[in-house]
């Protein structure tokens, strides 16, 4: 079964006036990882789709009405990272096995995508991102060990972290989709600090490895007009091009970042001084 919903773009001027409930309704995605279902959220920011598939039985990816397409990947590419038990994704008859925190890129033009779990008692939990694509590129698996790794931050500033670049130039060729996973070290809680914006790309964060009874406070908004959303495990948040995207947890955790837009330059961003944030 596939469920989908849509989110429209919001201007920064409108968001300044949102209360907590409105912020959560517009930007928080809190219904992912439902067993035996595919859940998809279609955002009008760069036509980005965020979703999940948790197969107890085989789940086949179906097109959804907003795409107006004969099949889901007719004009789209997709990135998937498994955050659950081992499983596989069958793409036009070819099976790709994914362990915990392994990734798969699927190029446009592939007609059939089926999600499978190796053990329904410990199902795979496939986190899905998708963006429009103009060219077909090969389907590629990227294990966590094969990711390009960046060591950033320090223990002293509580942001020592490993950035695993997985679906990104130099590792996988894509049209516009980029994905990776940032793991915070024990004792570190701040992600993406100093914060930044990139006006030519939007982004979605998905938080995982948050211990029970802990949470992450995600910061968004214009640098001079910030807001916050409290996040739980396996929740995602949409970040508009005009917004910072940063967070601090009550323990260390992991998050998956996904981006799309007209620029594939990972380093193209405007950094905000910590002392200038309001």
CSV table of N, CA and C in Angstrom, one decimal, residues 58-225:
chain,number,residue,atom,x,y,z
A,58,UNK,N,6.4,-8.1,0.3
A,58,UNK,CA,7.0,-7.3,-0.8
A,58,UNK,C,6.2,-6.1,-1.1
A,59,UNK,N,6.8,-4.9,-1.2
A,59,UNK,CA,6.2,-3.7,-1.5
A,59,UNK,C,6.6,-3.1,-2.8
A,60,UNK,N,5.7,-2.9,-3.7
A,60,UNK,CA,6.1,-2.4,-5.1
A,60,UNK,C,5.8,-0.9,-5.1
A,61,UNK,N,6.8,-0.1,-5.6
A,61,UNK,CA,6.7,1.3,-5.7
A,61,UNK,C,5.7,1.6,-6.9
A,62,UNK,N,4.7,2.4,-6.6
A,62,UNK,CA,3.7,2.8,-7.5
A,62,UNK,C,3.8,4.3,-7.8
A,63,UNK,N,3.4,4.8,-9.0
A,63,UNK,CA,3.3,6.2,-9.2
A,63,UNK,C,2.2,6.8,-8.4
A,64,UNK,N,2.4,8.1,-8.2
A,64,UNK,CA,1.3,8.9,-7.4
A,64,UNK,C,0.8,10.0,-8.3
A,65,UNK,N,-0.4,10.5,-8.0
A,65,UNK,CA,-1.0,11.4,-8.8
A,65,UNK,C,-0.3,12.7,-9.1
A,66,UNK,N,0.5,13.3,-8.1
A,66,UNK,CA,1.2,14.5,-8.4
A,66,UNK,C,2.2,14.4,-9.5
A,67,UNK,N,2.7,13.2,-9.8
A,67,UNK,CA,3.7,13.0,-10.8
A,67,UNK,C,3.2,13.0,-12.2
A,68,UNK,N,1.9,12.7,-12.4
A,68,UNK,CA,1.3,12.6,-13.7
A,68,UNK,C,2.2,11.8,-14.7
A,69,UNK,N,2.6,10.6,-14.2
A,69,UNK,CA,3.6,9.8,-14.9
A,69,UNK,C,3.1,8.4,-15.0
A,70,UNK,N,3.5,7.7,-16.0
A,70,UNK,CA,3.1,6.3,-16.1
A,70,UNK,C,3.7,5.4,-15.1
A,71,UNK,N,4.9,5.7,-14.6
A,71,UNK,CA,5.5,5.0,-13.5
A,71,UNK,C,6.4,6.0,-12.7
A,72,UNK,N,6.7,5.6,-11.5
A,72,UNK,CA,7.3,6.6,-10.5
A,72,UNK,C,8.6,7.2,-11.1
A,73,UNK,N,9.5,6.4,-11.6
A,73,UNK,CA,10.8,7.0,-12.0
A,73,UNK,C,10.8,7.3,-13.5
A,74,UNK,N,9.7,7.6,-14.1
A,74,UNK,CA,9.7,8.0,-15.5
A,74,UNK,C,10.5,9.2,-15.7
A,75,UNK,N,10.4,10.2,-14.8
A,75,UNK,CA,11.1,11.5,-15.0
A,75,UNK,C,11.8,11.8,-13.6
A,76,UNK,N,12.2,10.8,-12.9
A,76,UNK,CA,12.8,11.0,-11.5
A,76,UNK,C,13.9,10.1,-11.3
A,77,UNK,N,14.8,10.5,-10.3
A,77,UNK,CA,15.8,9.6,-9.8
A,77,UNK,C,15.5,9.4,-8.3
A,78,UNK,N,16.1,8.5,-7.7
A,78,UNK,CA,15.8,8.1,-6.3
A,78,UNK,C,17.1,7.7,-5.5
A,79,UNK,N,17.1,8.1,-4.3
A,79,UNK,CA,18.2,7.6,-3.3
A,79,UNK,C,17.5,7.0,-2.1
A,80,UNK,N,18.1,5.9,-1.7
A,80,UNK,CA,17.5,5.1,-0.6
A,80,UNK,C,18.6,4.7,0.4
A,81,UNK,N,18.4,4.9,1.7
A,81,UNK,CA,19.3,4.4,2.7
A,81,UNK,C,18.5,3.5,3.7
A,82,UNK,N,19.0,2.4,4.0
A,82,UNK,CA,18.4,1.4,4.8
A,82,UNK,C,18.8,1.7,6.3
A,83,UNK,N,17.8,2.0,7.1
A,83,UNK,CA,18.0,2.3,8.5
A,83,UNK,C,17.4,1.2,9.5
A,84,UNK,N,17.2,0.0,8.9
A,84,UNK,CA,16.6,-1.1,9.7
A,84,UNK,C,17.4,-2.4,9.4
A,85,UNK,N,16.7,-3.5,9.5
A,85,UNK,CA,17.3,-4.8,9.2
A,85,UNK,C,17.7,-5.0,7.8
A,86,UNK,N,18.4,-6.0,7.5
A,86,UNK,CA,18.8,-6.2,6.1
A,86,UNK,C,17.7,-6.5,5.2
A,87,UNK,N,17.8,-6.1,3.9
A,87,UNK,CA,16.8,-6.3,2.9
A,87,UNK,C,17.3,-6.1,1.5
A,88,UNK,N,16.4,-6.0,0.6
A,88,UNK,CA,16.9,-5.8,-0.8
A,88,UNK,C,15.9,-5.0,-1.6
A,89,UNK,N,16.4,-4.4,-2.6
A,89,UNK,CA,15.5,-3.6,-3.5
A,89,UNK,C,15.7,-4.2,-4.9
A,90,UNK,N,14.7,-4.6,-5.6
A,90,UNK,CA,14.7,-5.2,-6.9
A,90,UNK,C,14.3,-4.1,-7.9
A,91,UNK,N,15.3,-3.8,-8.8
A,91,UNK,CA,15.1,-2.7,-9.8
A,91,UNK,C,15.1,-3.3,-11.1
A,92,UNK,N,13.9,-3.3,-11.8
A,92,UNK,CA,13.7,-3.9,-13.1
A,92,UNK,C,14.4,-5.3,-13.2
A,93,UNK,N,14.1,-6.1,-12.1
A,93,UNK,CA,14.5,-7.5,-12.1
A,93,UNK,C,15.9,-7.8,-11.5
A,94,UNK,N,16.6,-6.7,-11.2
A,94,UNK,CA,18.0,-6.9,-10.6
A,94,UNK,C,17.9,-6.6,-9.1
A,95,UNK,N,18.4,-7.5,-8.3
A,95,UNK,CA,18.3,-7.4,-6.8
A,95,UNK,C,19.5,-6.7,-6.3
A,96,UNK,N,19.3,-5.8,-5.4
A,96,UNK,CA,20.4,-5.1,-4.7
A,96,UNK,C,20.2,-5.3,-3.2
A,97,UNK,N,21.2,-5.9,-2.5
A,97,UNK,CA,21.1,-6.2,-1.1
A,97,UNK,C,21.6,-4.9,-0.3
A,98,UNK,N,20.8,-4.5,0.7
A,98,UNK,CA,21.2,-3.4,1.5
A,98,UNK,C,21.2,-3.8,3.0
A,99,UNK,N,22.4,-3.6,3.7
A,99,UNK,CA,22.5,-3.8,5.1
A,99,UNK,C,22.2,-2.5,5.8
A,100,UNK,N,22.4,-2.5,7.1
A,100,UNK,CA,22.1,-1.2,7.9
A,100,UNK,C,23.0,-0.1,7.4
A,101,UNK,N,22.4,1.0,7.1
A,101,UNK,CA,23.1,2.2,6.7
A,101,UNK,C,23.8,2.1,5.3
A,102,UNK,N,23.4,1.1,4.5
A,102,UNK,CA,23.8,1.1,3.1
A,102,UNK,C,22.9,1.9,2.2
A,103,UNK,N,23.4,2.4,1.1
A,103,UNK,CA,22.6,3.3,0.2
A,103,UNK,C,22.5,2.7,-1.2
A,104,UNK,N,21.4,3.1,-1.9
A,104,UNK,CA,21.2,2.7,-3.3
A,104,UNK,C,20.7,3.9,-4.0
A,105,UNK,N,21.4,4.2,-5.2
A,105,UNK,CA,20.9,5.2,-6.1
A,105,UNK,C,20.2,4.5,-7.3
A,106,UNK,N,19.0,5.0,-7.7
A,106,UNK,CA,18.3,4.4,-8.8
A,106,UNK,C,18.1,5.6,-9.8
A,107,UNK,N,18.5,5.4,-11.0
A,107,UNK,CA,18.4,6.4,-12.1
A,107,UNK,C,17.0,6.4,-12.7
A,108,UNK,N,16.7,7.4,-13.4
A,108,UNK,CA,15.4,7.6,-14.0
A,108,UNK,C,15.2,6.5,-15.1
A,109,UNK,N,13.9,6.2,-15.4
A,109,UNK,CA,13.6,5.3,-16.5
A,109,UNK,C,13.4,3.8,-16.0
A,110,UNK,N,13.8,3.5,-14.8
A,110,UNK,CA,13.5,2.2,-14.3
A,110,UNK,C,12.0,2.1,-13.9
A,111,UNK,N,11.4,1.0,-14.4
A,111,UNK,CA,9.9,1.0,-14.3
A,111,UNK,C,9.5,0.2,-13.1
A,112,UNK,N,10.2,-0.7,-12.6
A,112,UNK,CA,9.7,-1.5,-11.5
A,112,UNK,C,10.7,-1.5,-10.3
A,113,UNK,N,10.2,-1.1,-9.1
A,113,UNK,CA,11.0,-1.1,-7.9
A,113,UNK,C,10.3,-1.8,-6.8
A,114,UNK,N,10.9,-2.9,-6.3
A,114,UNK,CA,10.2,-3.7,-5.2
A,114,UNK,C,11.1,-3.7,-4.0
A,115,UNK,N,10.5,-3.4,-2.9
A,115,UNK,CA,11.2,-3.4,-1.6
A,115,UNK,C,10.9,-4.7,-0.8
A,116,UNK,N,12.0,-5.3,-0.3
A,116,UNK,CA,11.9,-6.6,0.4
A,116,UNK,C,12.7,-6.6,1.7
A,117,UNK,N,12.2,-7.3,2.7
A,117,UNK,CA,13.0,-7.5,3.9
A,117,UNK,C,13.5,-9.0,4.0
A,118,UNK,N,14.7,-9.2,4.5
A,118,UNK,CA,15.2,-10.5,4.7
A,118,UNK,C,14.4,-11.3,5.8
A,119,UNK,N,14.0,-10.5,6.8
A,119,UNK,CA,13.3,-11.1,8.0
A,119,UNK,C,12.2,-10.2,8.4
A,120,UNK,N,11.0,-10.6,8.3
A,120,UNK,CA,9.8,-9.7,8.6
A,120,UNK,C,9.8,-9.4,10.1
A,121,UNK,N,10.5,-10.2,10.9
A,121,UNK,CA,10.5,-9.8,12.4
A,121,UNK,C,11.5,-8.7,12.7
A,122,UNK,N,12.4,-8.5,11.7
A,122,UNK,CA,13.4,-7.4,11.8
A,122,UNK,C,13.5,-6.8,10.4
A,123,UNK,N,12.4,-6.1,10.1
A,123,UNK,CA,12.3,-5.6,8.7
A,123,UNK,C,13.3,-4.5,8.3
A,124,UNK,N,13.6,-4.4,7.0
A,124,UNK,CA,14.3,-3.3,6.5
A,124,UNK,C,13.5,-2.1,6.7
A,125,UNK,N,14.1,-0.9,6.9
A,125,UNK,CA,13.4,0.4,6.9
A,125,UNK,C,14.1,1.3,5.9
A,126,UNK,N,13.5,1.4,4.8
A,126,UNK,CA,14.1,2.1,3.7
A,126,UNK,C,13.7,3.6,3.7
A,127,UNK,N,14.6,4.5,3.9
A,127,UNK,CA,14.4,5.9,3.9
A,127,UNK,C,14.6,6.4,2.4
A,128,UNK,N,13.6,7.1,1.8
A,128,UNK,CA,13.6,7.4,0.4
A,128,UNK,C,13.6,8.9,0.2
A,129,UNK,N,14.5,9.3,-0.8
A,129,UNK,CA,14.4,10.7,-1.3
A,129,UNK,C,14.4,10.6,-2.8
A,130,UNK,N,13.7,11.5,-3.5
A,130,UNK,CA,13.5,11.5,-4.9
A,130,UNK,C,13.4,12.9,-5.4
A,131,UNK,N,14.0,13.1,-6.6
A,131,UNK,CA,14.0,14.4,-7.3
A,131,UNK,C,13.8,14.2,-8.8
A,132,UNK,N,13.3,15.3,-9.5
A,132,UNK,CA,13.2,15.2,-10.9
A,132,UNK,C,14.6,15.0,-11.6
A,133,UNK,N,14.6,14.2,-12.7
A,133,UNK,CA,15.9,13.9,-13.4
A,133,UNK,C,15.7,14.1,-14.9
A,134,UNK,N,16.7,14.6,-15.6
A,134,UNK,CA,16.6,14.8,-17.0
A,134,UNK,C,17.4,13.8,-17.8
A,135,UNK,N,18.2,13.0,-17.1
A,135,UNK,CA,19.0,12.0,-17.7
A,135,UNK,C,19.0,10.7,-16.9
A,136,UNK,N,19.2,9.6,-17.6
A,136,UNK,CA,19.3,8.3,-16.9
A,136,UNK,C,20.7,8.0,-16.5
A,137,UNK,N,21.0,7.7,-15.2
A,137,UNK,CA,22.3,7.3,-14.8
A,137,UNK,C,22.2,5.9,-14.2
A,138,UNK,N,23.2,5.1,-14.2
A,138,UNK,CA,23.1,3.7,-13.7
A,138,UNK,C,22.8,3.7,-12.2
A,139,UNK,N,22.1,2.6,-11.9
A,139,UNK,CA,21.8,2.3,-10.5
A,139,UNK,C,23.1,1.8,-9.8
A,140,UNK,N,23.3,2.4,-8.6
A,140,UNK,CA,24.6,2.1,-7.9
A,140,UNK,C,24.3,1.9,-6.4
A,141,UNK,N,24.9,0.8,-5.9
A,141,UNK,CA,24.9,0.7,-4.4
A,141,UNK,C,26.1,1.3,-3.8
A,142,UNK,N,25.9,1.9,-2.7
A,142,UNK,CA,27.1,2.5,-1.9
A,142,UNK,C,26.9,2.1,-0.5
A,143,UNK,N,27.8,1.2,0.0
A,143,UNK,CA,27.8,0.8,1.4
A,143,UNK,C,28.4,1.9,2.2
A,144,UNK,N,28.1,1.8,3.5
A,144,UNK,CA,28.6,2.8,4.5
A,144,UNK,C,30.1,2.9,4.4
A,145,UNK,N,30.8,1.7,4.2
A,145,UNK,CA,32.2,1.6,4.2
A,145,UNK,C,32.8,2.3,2.9
A,146,UNK,N,32.0,2.4,1.9
A,146,UNK,CA,32.4,3.0,0.6
A,146,UNK,C,32.2,4.5,0.5
A,147,UNK,N,31.5,5.0,1.5
A,147,UNK,CA,31.2,6.5,1.5
A,147,UNK,C,32.5,7.3,1.6
A,148,UNK,N,32.5,8.5,1.0
A,148,UNK,CA,33.5,9.4,1.2
A,148,UNK,C,33.3,10.1,2.6
A,149,UNK,N,34.4,10.1,3.4
A,149,UNK,CA,34.2,10.5,4.8
A,149,UNK,C,34.9,11.8,5.1
A,150,UNK,N,34.2,12.7,5.8
A,150,UNK,CA,34.8,14.0,6.2
A,150,UNK,C,34.7,14.0,7.7
A,151,UNK,N,35.8,14.3,8.4
A,151,UNK,CA,35.8,14.5,9.8
A,151,UNK,C,35.7,16.0,10.1
A,152,UNK,N,34.7,16.4,10.8
A,152,UNK,CA,34.4,17.8,11.0
A,152,UNK,C,34.2,18.1,12.5
A,153,UNK,N,34.3,19.3,12.9
A,153,UNK,CA,34.0,19.7,14.3
A,153,UNK,C,35.0,19.3,15.3
A,154,UNK,N,34.7,19.6,16.6
A,154,UNK,CA,35.6,19.3,17.7
A,154,UNK,C,34.8,18.9,18.9
A,155,UNK,N,35.5,18.1,19.8
A,155,UNK,CA,34.8,17.8,21.0
A,155,UNK,C,34.6,19.1,21.9
A,156,UNK,N,35.5,20.0,21.8
A,156,UNK,CA,35.4,21.2,22.6
A,156,UNK,C,34.1,22.0,22.2
A,157,UNK,N,33.7,22.0,20.9
A,157,UNK,CA,32.5,22.7,20.5
A,157,UNK,C,31.3,21.8,20.4
A,158,UNK,N,31.4,20.6,20.9
A,158,UNK,CA,30.3,19.6,21.0
A,158,UNK,C,29.7,19.3,19.6
A,159,UNK,N,30.6,19.3,18.5
A,159,UNK,CA,30.1,19.0,17.2
A,159,UNK,C,31.0,18.1,16.4
A,160,UNK,N,31.8,17.3,17.1
A,160,UNK,CA,32.7,16.3,16.4
A,160,UNK,C,31.8,15.3,15.7
A,161,UNK,N,32.0,15.2,14.4
A,161,UNK,CA,31.1,14.3,13.6
A,161,UNK,C,31.8,13.8,12.3
A,162,UNK,N,31.3,12.7,11.8
A,162,UNK,CA,31.7,12.1,10.6
A,162,UNK,C,30.6,12.3,9.5
A,163,UNK,N,31.0,13.0,8.5
A,163,UNK,CA,30.0,13.2,7.3
A,163,UNK,C,30.3,12.1,6.3
A,164,UNK,N,29.3,11.2,6.1
A,164,UNK,CA,29.5,10.2,5.1
A,164,UNK,C,28.8,10.6,3.8
A,165,UNK,N,29.5,11.0,2.8
A,165,UNK,CA,29.0,11.4,1.5
A,165,UNK,C,28.8,10.1,0.7
A,166,UNK,N,27.5,9.8,0.4
A,166,UNK,CA,27.1,8.6,-0.2
A,166,UNK,C,26.6,8.7,-1.7
A,167,UNK,N,25.6,9.4,-1.9
A,167,UNK,CA,25.1,9.7,-3.2
A,167,UNK,C,25.4,11.1,-3.6
A,168,UNK,N,26.6,11.3,-4.1
A,168,UNK,CA,27.2,12.6,-4.3
A,168,UNK,C,28.3,12.5,-5.4
A,169,UNK,N,28.5,13.6,-6.1
A,169,UNK,CA,29.6,13.6,-7.1
A,169,UNK,C,30.9,13.1,-6.6
A,170,UNK,N,31.6,12.3,-7.4
A,170,UNK,CA,32.8,11.6,-7.0
A,170,UNK,C,32.6,10.2,-6.4
A,171,UNK,N,31.3,10.0,-6.0
A,171,UNK,CA,30.9,8.6,-5.6
A,171,UNK,C,29.9,8.0,-6.5
A,172,UNK,N,28.9,8.8,-6.8
A,172,UNK,CA,27.8,8.4,-7.7
A,172,UNK,C,27.4,9.6,-8.6
A,173,UNK,N,27.2,9.4,-9.9
A,173,UNK,CA,26.8,10.4,-10.8
A,173,UNK,C,25.3,10.5,-10.7
A,174,UNK,N,24.7,11.7,-10.5
A,174,UNK,CA,23.3,12.0,-10.4
A,174,UNK,C,23.0,13.2,-11.2
A,175,UNK,N,21.7,13.4,-11.4
A,175,UNK,CA,21.2,14.7,-12.1
A,175,UNK,C,21.3,15.8,-11.1
A,176,UNK,N,20.6,15.7,-9.9
A,176,UNK,CA,20.6,16.7,-8.9
A,176,UNK,C,20.5,16.2,-7.5
A,177,UNK,N,20.1,15.0,-7.3
A,177,UNK,CA,19.9,14.4,-6.0
A,177,UNK,C,21.3,14.2,-5.3
A,178,UNK,N,21.4,14.6,-4.1
A,178,UNK,CA,22.6,14.3,-3.2
A,178,UNK,C,22.1,13.8,-1.9
A,179,UNK,N,22.8,12.8,-1.4
A,179,UNK,CA,22.4,12.2,-0.1
A,179,UNK,C,23.6,11.8,0.7
A,180,UNK,N,23.5,11.8,2.0
A,180,UNK,CA,24.6,11.4,2.8
A,180,UNK,C,24.1,11.2,4.3
A,181,UNK,N,25.0,10.8,5.1
A,181,UNK,CA,24.7,10.6,6.5
A,181,UNK,C,25.8,11.1,7.5
A,182,UNK,N,25.3,11.9,8.5
A,182,UNK,CA,26.3,12.5,9.4
A,182,UNK,C,26.1,11.8,10.8
A,183,UNK,N,27.2,11.3,11.3
A,183,UNK,CA,27.1,10.6,12.6
A,183,UNK,C,27.9,11.4,13.6
A,184,UNK,N,27.2,11.8,14.7
A,184,UNK,CA,27.8,12.6,15.8
A,184,UNK,C,28.5,11.6,16.8
A,185,UNK,N,29.7,12.0,17.2
A,185,UNK,CA,30.5,11.2,18.2
A,185,UNK,C,29.9,11.4,19.6
A,186,UNK,N,30.2,10.4,20.4
A,186,UNK,CA,29.7,10.5,21.8
A,186,UNK,C,30.2,11.8,22.4
A,187,UNK,N,29.3,12.5,23.1
A,187,UNK,CA,29.6,13.7,23.7
A,187,UNK,C,29.4,15.0,22.9
A,188,UNK,N,29.1,14.7,21.6
A,188,UNK,CA,28.8,15.8,20.7
A,188,UNK,C,27.3,15.8,20.3
A,189,UNK,N,26.7,17.0,20.2
A,189,UNK,CA,25.3,17.1,20.0
A,189,UNK,C,24.9,18.1,18.9
A,190,UNK,N,25.8,19.0,18.5
A,190,UNK,CA,25.4,20.0,17.5
A,190,UNK,C,25.7,19.5,16.1
A,191,UNK,N,24.8,19.6,15.2
A,191,UNK,CA,25.0,19.3,13.8
A,191,UNK,C,25.0,20.6,13.0
A,192,UNK,N,25.8,20.6,11.9
A,192,UNK,CA,25.8,21.7,10.9
A,192,UNK,C,26.0,23.0,11.6
A,193,UNK,N,26.9,23.1,12.5
A,193,UNK,CA,27.2,24.4,13.2
A,193,UNK,C,28.6,24.7,13.0
A,194,UNK,N,29.0,25.9,12.5
A,194,UNK,CA,28.1,27.0,12.1
A,194,UNK,C,27.0,26.6,11.1
A,195,UNK,N,25.9,27.3,11.2
A,195,UNK,CA,24.8,27.0,10.3
A,195,UNK,C,25.1,27.7,8.9
A,196,UNK,N,24.3,27.3,7.9
A,196,UNK,CA,24.4,27.9,6.6
A,196,UNK,C,23.1,27.9,5.8
A,197,UNK,N,23.0,28.6,4.8
A,197,UNK,CA,21.9,28.5,3.8
A,197,UNK,C,22.5,28.3,2.4
A,198,UNK,N,21.8,27.7,1.5
A,198,UNK,CA,22.2,27.6,0.1
A,198,UNK,C,20.9,27.9,-0.7
A,199,UNK,N,20.9,29.0,-1.3
A,199,UNK,CA,19.7,29.5,-2.0
A,199,UNK,C,19.3,28.7,-3.3
A,200,UNK,N,20.3,28.0,-3.8
A,200,UNK,CA,20.0,27.2,-5.0
A,200,UNK,C,19.7,25.8,-4.8
A,201,UNK,N,19.5,25.4,-3.5
A,201,UNK,CA,19.2,24.0,-3.2
A,201,UNK,C,18.3,24.0,-1.9
A,202,UNK,N,17.3,23.1,-1.9
A,202,UNK,CA,16.6,22.8,-0.7
A,202,UNK,C,17.2,21.5,-0.1
A,203,UNK,N,16.7,21.2,1.1
A,203,UNK,CA,17.3,20.1,1.8
A,203,UNK,C,16.3,19.5,2.8
A,204,UNK,N,16.4,18.2,3.0
A,204,UNK,CA,15.6,17.5,4.0
A,204,UNK,C,16.5,16.7,5.0
A,205,UNK,N,16.2,16.8,6.2
A,205,UNK,CA,17.0,16.1,7.3
A,205,UNK,C,16.1,15.0,7.8
A,206,UNK,N,16.7,13.8,8.0
A,206,UNK,CA,16.0,12.7,8.7
A,206,UNK,C,16.8,12.2,9.9
A,207,UNK,N,16.3,12.3,11.0
A,207,UNK,CA,17.0,12.0,12.3
A,207,UNK,C,16.8,10.5,12.7
A,208,UNK,N,17.9,9.9,13.1
A,208,UNK,CA,17.9,8.5,13.5
A,208,UNK,C,18.9,8.3,14.6
A,209,UNK,N,18.9,7.1,15.2
A,209,UNK,CA,19.8,6.7,16.3
A,209,UNK,C,19.6,7.6,17.5
A,210,UNK,N,18.4,8.2,17.6
A,210,UNK,CA,18.1,9.0,18.8
A,210,UNK,C,17.7,8.0,19.9
A,211,UNK,N,18.4,8.0,21.0
A,211,UNK,CA,18.0,7.1,22.1
A,211,UNK,C,16.6,7.3,22.6
A,212,UNK,N,16.1,6.3,23.2
A,212,UNK,CA,14.8,6.4,23.8
A,212,UNK,C,14.8,7.5,24.9
A,213,UNK,N,13.7,8.3,24.9
A,213,UNK,CA,13.5,9.4,25.9
A,213,UNK,C,14.5,10.6,25.6
A,214,UNK,N,15.1,10.6,24.4
A,214,UNK,CA,15.9,11.7,24.1
A,214,UNK,C,15.3,12.4,22.8
A,215,UNK,N,15.8,13.6,22.4
A,215,UNK,CA,15.2,14.3,21.3
A,215,UNK,C,16.3,15.2,20.7
A,216,UNK,N,15.9,15.7,19.5
A,216,UNK,CA,16.8,16.7,18.9
A,216,UNK,C,16.0,18.0,18.6
A,217,UNK,N,16.5,19.1,18.9
A,217,UNK,CA,15.9,20.4,18.6
A,217,UNK,C,16.5,20.9,17.2
A,218,UNK,N,15.6,20.9,16.2
A,218,UNK,CA,16.1,21.3,14.9
A,218,UNK,C,15.8,22.8,14.7
A,219,UNK,N,16.8,23.5,14.2
A,219,UNK,CA,16.6,25.0,14.0
A,219,UNK,C,16.5,25.3,12.5
A,220,UNK,N,15.6,26.2,12.2
A,220,UNK,CA,15.3,26.6,10.9
A,220,UNK,C,15.0,28.1,10.8
A,221,UNK,N,14.7,28.6,9.6
A,221,UNK,CA,14.3,30.0,9.5
A,221,UNK,C,15.5,30.8,8.9
A,222,UNK,N,15.2,32.0,8.6
A,222,UNK,CA,16.3,32.9,8.2
A,222,UNK,C,17.3,33.2,9.3
A,223,UNK,N,18.5,33.4,9.0
A,223,UNK,CA,19.5,33.5,10.1
A,223,UNK,C,19.2,34.6,11.2
A,224,UNK,N,18.5,35.6,10.8
A,224,UNK,CA,18.1,36.7,11.7
A,224,UNK,C,16.7,36.4,12.3
A,225,UNK,N,16.0,35.3,11.9
A,225,UNK,CA,14.7,35.1,12.4
A,225,UNK,C,14.4,33.6,12.5
